[in-house]
PDB file of C-alpha atoms in Angstrom:
ATOM      1  CA  UNK D   1     154.488  64.871 144.504  1.00 64.00           C
ATOM      2  CA  UNK D   2     155.322  64.442 148.471  1.00 75.00           C
ATOM      3  CA  UNK D   3     152.317  64.818 150.384  1.00 75.00           C
ATOM      4  CA  UNK D   4     149.704  63.224 148.103  1.00 71.00           C
ATOM      5  CA  UNK D   5     147.198  61.229 149.754  1.00 71.00           C
ATOM      6  CA  UNK D   6     145.786  59.443 147.033  1.00 73.00           C
ATOM      7  CA  UNK D   7     149.520  58.126 145.581  1.00 72.00           C
ATOM      8  CA  UNK D   8     149.966  54.541 144.985  1.00 70.00           C
ATOM      9  CA  UNK D   9     153.134  55.271 147.044  1.00 73.00           C
ATOM     10  CA  UNK D  10     152.203  57.960 149.361  1.00 80.00           C
ATOM     11  CA  UNK D  11     155.541  60.333 150.821  1.00 85.00           C
ATOM     12  CA  UNK D  12     154.626  62.098 153.908  1.00 90.00           C
ATOM     13  CA  UNK D  13     155.384  65.663 154.529  1.00 93.00           C
ATOM     14  CA  UNK D  14     157.230  66.556 157.807  1.00 94.00           C
ATOM     15  CA  UNK D  15     157.042  70.391 158.931  1.00 95.00           C
ATOM     16  CA  UNK D  16     160.306  72.222 159.728  1.00 95.00           C
ATOM     17  CA  UNK D  17     160.690  75.098 161.878  1.00 94.00           C
ATOM     18  CA  UNK D  18     164.297  75.962 160.662  1.00 95.00           C
ATOM     19  CA  UNK D  19     163.940  79.691 159.373  1.00 96.00           C
ATOM     20  CA  UNK D  20     166.859  79.033 156.694  1.00 97.00           C
ATOM     21  CA  UNK D  21     165.497  76.192 155.246  1.00 96.00           C
ATOM     22  CA  UNK D  22     161.665  78.003 154.530  1.00 96.00           C
ATOM     23  CA  UNK D  23     163.463  80.763 152.938  1.00 97.00           C
ATOM     24  CA  UNK D  24     165.511  78.716 150.795  1.00 96.00           C
ATOM     25  CA  UNK D  25     162.256  76.873 149.924  1.00 96.00           C
ATOM     26  CA  UNK D  26     160.409  79.772 149.585  1.00 96.00           C
ATOM     27  CA  UNK D  27     163.532  81.692 147.301  1.00 96.00           C
ATOM     28  CA  UNK D  28     163.510  78.271 144.916  1.00 93.00           C
ATOM     29  CA  UNK D  29     159.748  78.636 144.722  1.00 94.00           C
ATOM     30  CA  UNK D  30     160.007  81.831 143.881  1.00 96.00           C
ATOM     31  CA  UNK D  31     162.472  81.432 140.841  1.00 94.00           C
ATOM     32  CA  UNK D  32     160.017  78.783 139.564  1.00 91.00           C
ATOM     33  CA  UNK D  33     156.852  81.366 139.807  1.00 93.00           C
ATOM     34  CA  UNK D  34     159.444  83.885 137.554  1.00 94.00           C
ATOM     35  CA  UNK D  35     159.169  81.425 134.678  1.00 91.00           C
ATOM     36  CA  UNK D  36     155.555  81.800 134.727  1.00 90.00           C
ATOM     37  CA  UNK D  37     155.737  85.598 135.294  1.00 92.00           C
ATOM     38  CA  UNK D  38     159.040  87.920 135.765  1.00 95.00           C
ATOM     39  CA  UNK D  39     157.026  90.510 137.010  1.00 96.00           C
ATOM     40  CA  UNK D  40     154.174  88.657 139.504  1.00 95.00           C
ATOM     41  CA  UNK D  41     154.868  90.832 142.607  1.00 94.00           C
ATOM     42  CA  UNK D  42     154.690  93.890 141.034  1.00 95.00           C
ATOM     43  CA  UNK D  43     151.248  92.795 140.228  1.00 94.00           C
ATOM     44  CA  UNK D  44     150.197  91.972 144.035  1.00 93.00           C
ATOM     45  CA  UNK D  45     150.997  88.432 143.861  1.00 93.00           C
ATOM     46  CA  UNK D  46     152.977  86.245 146.104  1.00 95.00           C
ATOM     47  CA  UNK D  47     154.357  82.597 145.107  1.00 95.00           C
ATOM     48  CA  UNK D  48     152.448  79.819 146.147  1.00 93.00           C
ATOM     49  CA  UNK D  49     154.248  76.892 146.458  1.00 93.00           C
ATOM     50  CA  UNK D  50     153.699  72.986 147.221  1.00 91.00           C
ATOM     51  CA  UNK D  51     154.986  71.226 149.140  1.00 93.00           C
ATOM     52  CA  UNK D  52     154.594  73.898 151.256  1.00 95.00           C
ATOM     53  CA  UNK D  53     158.065  75.995 152.255  1.00 96.00           C
ATOM     54  CA  UNK D  54     157.043  74.895 155.830  1.00 96.00           C
ATOM     55  CA  UNK D  55     158.423  71.443 155.104  1.00 95.00           C
ATOM     56  CA  UNK D  56     161.392  69.012 154.689  1.00 93.00           C
ATOM     57  CA  UNK D  57     160.010  68.077 151.114  1.00 92.00           C
ATOM     58  CA  UNK D  58     159.386  71.958 150.065  1.00 93.00           C
ATOM     59  CA  UNK D  59     161.439  72.969 146.635  1.00 92.00           C
ATOM     60  CA  UNK D  60     164.874  73.614 147.726  1.00 92.00           C
ATOM     61  CA  UNK D  61     165.277  69.932 148.891  1.00 87.00           C
ATOM     62  CA  UNK D  62     164.439  68.002 145.551  1.00 76.00           C
ATOM     63  CA  UNK D  63     165.757  64.816 145.251  1.00 70.00           C
ATOM     64  CA  UNK D  64     166.326  64.881 141.515  1.00 71.00           C
ATOM     65  CA  UNK D  65     166.627  68.568 139.956  1.00 65.00           C
ATOM     66  CA  UNK D  66     165.659  67.293 136.693  1.00 71.00           C
ATOM     67  CA  UNK D  67     162.663  65.653 137.817  1.00 72.00           C
ATOM     68  CA  UNK D  68     160.952  68.435 139.526  1.00 72.00           C
ATOM     69  CA  UNK D  69     157.852  67.522 142.326  1.00 81.00           C
ATOM     70  CA  UNK D  70     156.786  70.659 143.305  1.00 87.00           C
ATOM     71  CA  UNK D  71     154.344  73.052 141.845  1.00 87.00           C
ATOM     72  CA  UNK D  72     154.359  76.890 142.446  1.00 91.00           C
ATOM     73  CA  UNK D  73     152.542  79.270 140.779  1.00 90.00           C
ATOM     74  CA  UNK D  74     151.839  83.125 141.261  1.00 92.00           C
ATOM     75  CA  UNK D  75     148.654  84.009 143.044  1.00 89.00           C
ATOM     76  CA  UNK D  76     146.587  86.789 144.811  1.00 89.00           C
ATOM     77  CA  UNK D  77     149.000  87.834 147.561  1.00 94.00           C
ATOM     78  CA  UNK D  78     146.353  88.419 150.245  1.00 93.00           C
ATOM     79  CA  UNK D  79     145.005  84.969 149.596  1.00 90.00           C
ATOM     80  CA  UNK D  80     148.486  83.465 149.749  1.00 93.00           C
ATOM     81  CA  UNK D  81     149.209  85.085 152.989  1.00 95.00           C
ATOM     82  CA  UNK D  82     145.910  83.734 154.587  1.00 94.00           C
ATOM     83  CA  UNK D  83     146.437  80.472 153.675  1.00 93.00           C
ATOM     84  CA  UNK D  84     149.856  80.406 155.142  1.00 95.00           C
ATOM     85  CA  UNK D  85     148.465  81.535 158.336  1.00 96.00           C
ATOM     86  CA  UNK D  86     145.558  78.884 158.750  1.00 95.00           C
ATOM     87  CA  UNK D  87     148.682  76.292 157.707  1.00 95.00           C
ATOM     88  CA  UNK D  88     150.740  78.016 160.581  1.00 95.00           C
ATOM     89  CA  UNK D  89     147.380  77.630 162.626  1.00 96.00           C
ATOM     90  CA  UNK D  90     146.805  73.897 162.075  1.00 94.00           C
ATOM     91  CA  UNK D  91     150.394  73.409 162.540  1.00 95.00           C
ATOM     92  CA  UNK D  92     149.453  74.979 166.441  1.00 94.00           C
ATOM     93  CA  UNK D  93     146.497  73.527 166.648  1.00 95.00           C
ATOM     94  CA  UNK D  94     146.958  69.803 165.613  1.00 93.00           C
ATOM     95  CA  UNK D  95     150.606  70.103 167.575  1.00 93.00           C
ATOM     96  CA  UNK D  96     152.572  68.960 163.954  1.00 93.00           C
ATOM     97  CA  UNK D  97     155.683  68.927 164.964  1.00 90.00           C
ATOM     98  CA  UNK D  98     159.303  69.324 163.772  1.00 90.00           C
ATOM     99  CA  UNK D  99     160.087  66.493 161.534  1.00 85.00           C
ATOM    100  CA  UNK D 100     158.519  64.011 163.578  1.00 83.00           C
ATOM    101  CA  UNK D 101     154.488  64.160 162.658  1.00 89.00           C
ATOM    102  CA  UNK D 102     154.138  62.717 158.858  1.00 91.00           C
ATOM    103  CA  UNK D 103     151.161  64.317 157.078  1.00 92.00           C
ATOM    104  CA  UNK D 104     149.268  64.315 153.890  1.00 90.00           C
ATOM    105  CA  UNK D 105     146.975  66.777 151.632  1.00 86.00           C
ATOM    106  CA  UNK D 106     143.837  65.615 150.111  1.00 81.00           C
ATOM    107  CA  UNK D 107     142.599  68.167 147.511  1.00 73.00           C
ATOM    108  CA  UNK D 108     139.159  67.205 146.654  1.00 73.00           C
ATOM    109  CA  UNK D 109     137.603  68.623 143.204  1.00 69.00           C
ATOM    110  CA  UNK D 110     138.432  71.835 141.264  1.00 69.00           C
ATOM    111  CA  UNK D 111     137.072  75.455 142.102  1.00 64.00           C
ATOM    112  CA  UNK D 112     134.465  76.531 140.056  1.00 64.00           C
ATOM    113  CA  UNK D 113     135.410  78.802 137.326  1.00 66.00           C
ATOM    114  CA  UNK D 114     134.752  82.044 138.643  1.00 63.00           C
ATOM    115  CA  UNK D 115     137.155  81.295 141.759  1.00 58.00           C
ATOM    116  CA  UNK D 116     139.763  79.840 139.468  1.00 59.00           C
ATOM    117  CA  UNK D 117     142.603  81.993 139.581  1.00 58.00           C
ATOM    118  CA  UNK D 118     146.391  81.665 139.364  1.00 55.00           C
ATOM    119  CA  UNK D 119     147.829  79.287 137.019  1.00 68.00           C
ATOM    120  CA  UNK D 120     144.240  77.737 136.275  1.00 58.00           C
ATOM    121  CA  UNK D 121     143.825  81.507 134.021  1.00 56.00           C
ATOM    122  CA  UNK D 122     147.102  82.970 134.534  1.00 56.00           C
ATOM    123  CA  UNK D 123     147.785  85.525 133.647  1.00 54.00           C
TER     124      UNK D 123
END
C-alpha cells in the first residue's frame, strides 16, 4: 500500500492540490464504499479512503486496476470530515508542497473495541 512507512519497499505519498484529481480520487473511493453499503450516505456516513484523495496515489491513480492498492470504508461523516480538516491543517503547518514533499503514514495499534467503527464492525 502506498504510504506505508513500515513496508519493506516503501512508496511515498505525494500531495496534490489539483481539485479535479482530488474529486476523481474521491469518486473512485466512493464506488468501493457503495460495494460495502449502497446507501451509506443516507445513514450519515462518508467514504473514508486511503491513500488520501488529496494525494497523487489516490484511488483514481491505481497502476493496476486488478490489484487494488486502496482502502475505502463508510464511516461516521463528522469523524471523517474532522480527520480531513486535520490533514489539511497538517499539510499547511508542515508546509507539505504539491508533488514535491514525499510523506508516509504510520498507524500504531488497533482502536479499542468501543472505538472500532466503520469497517471493523460494519454495518
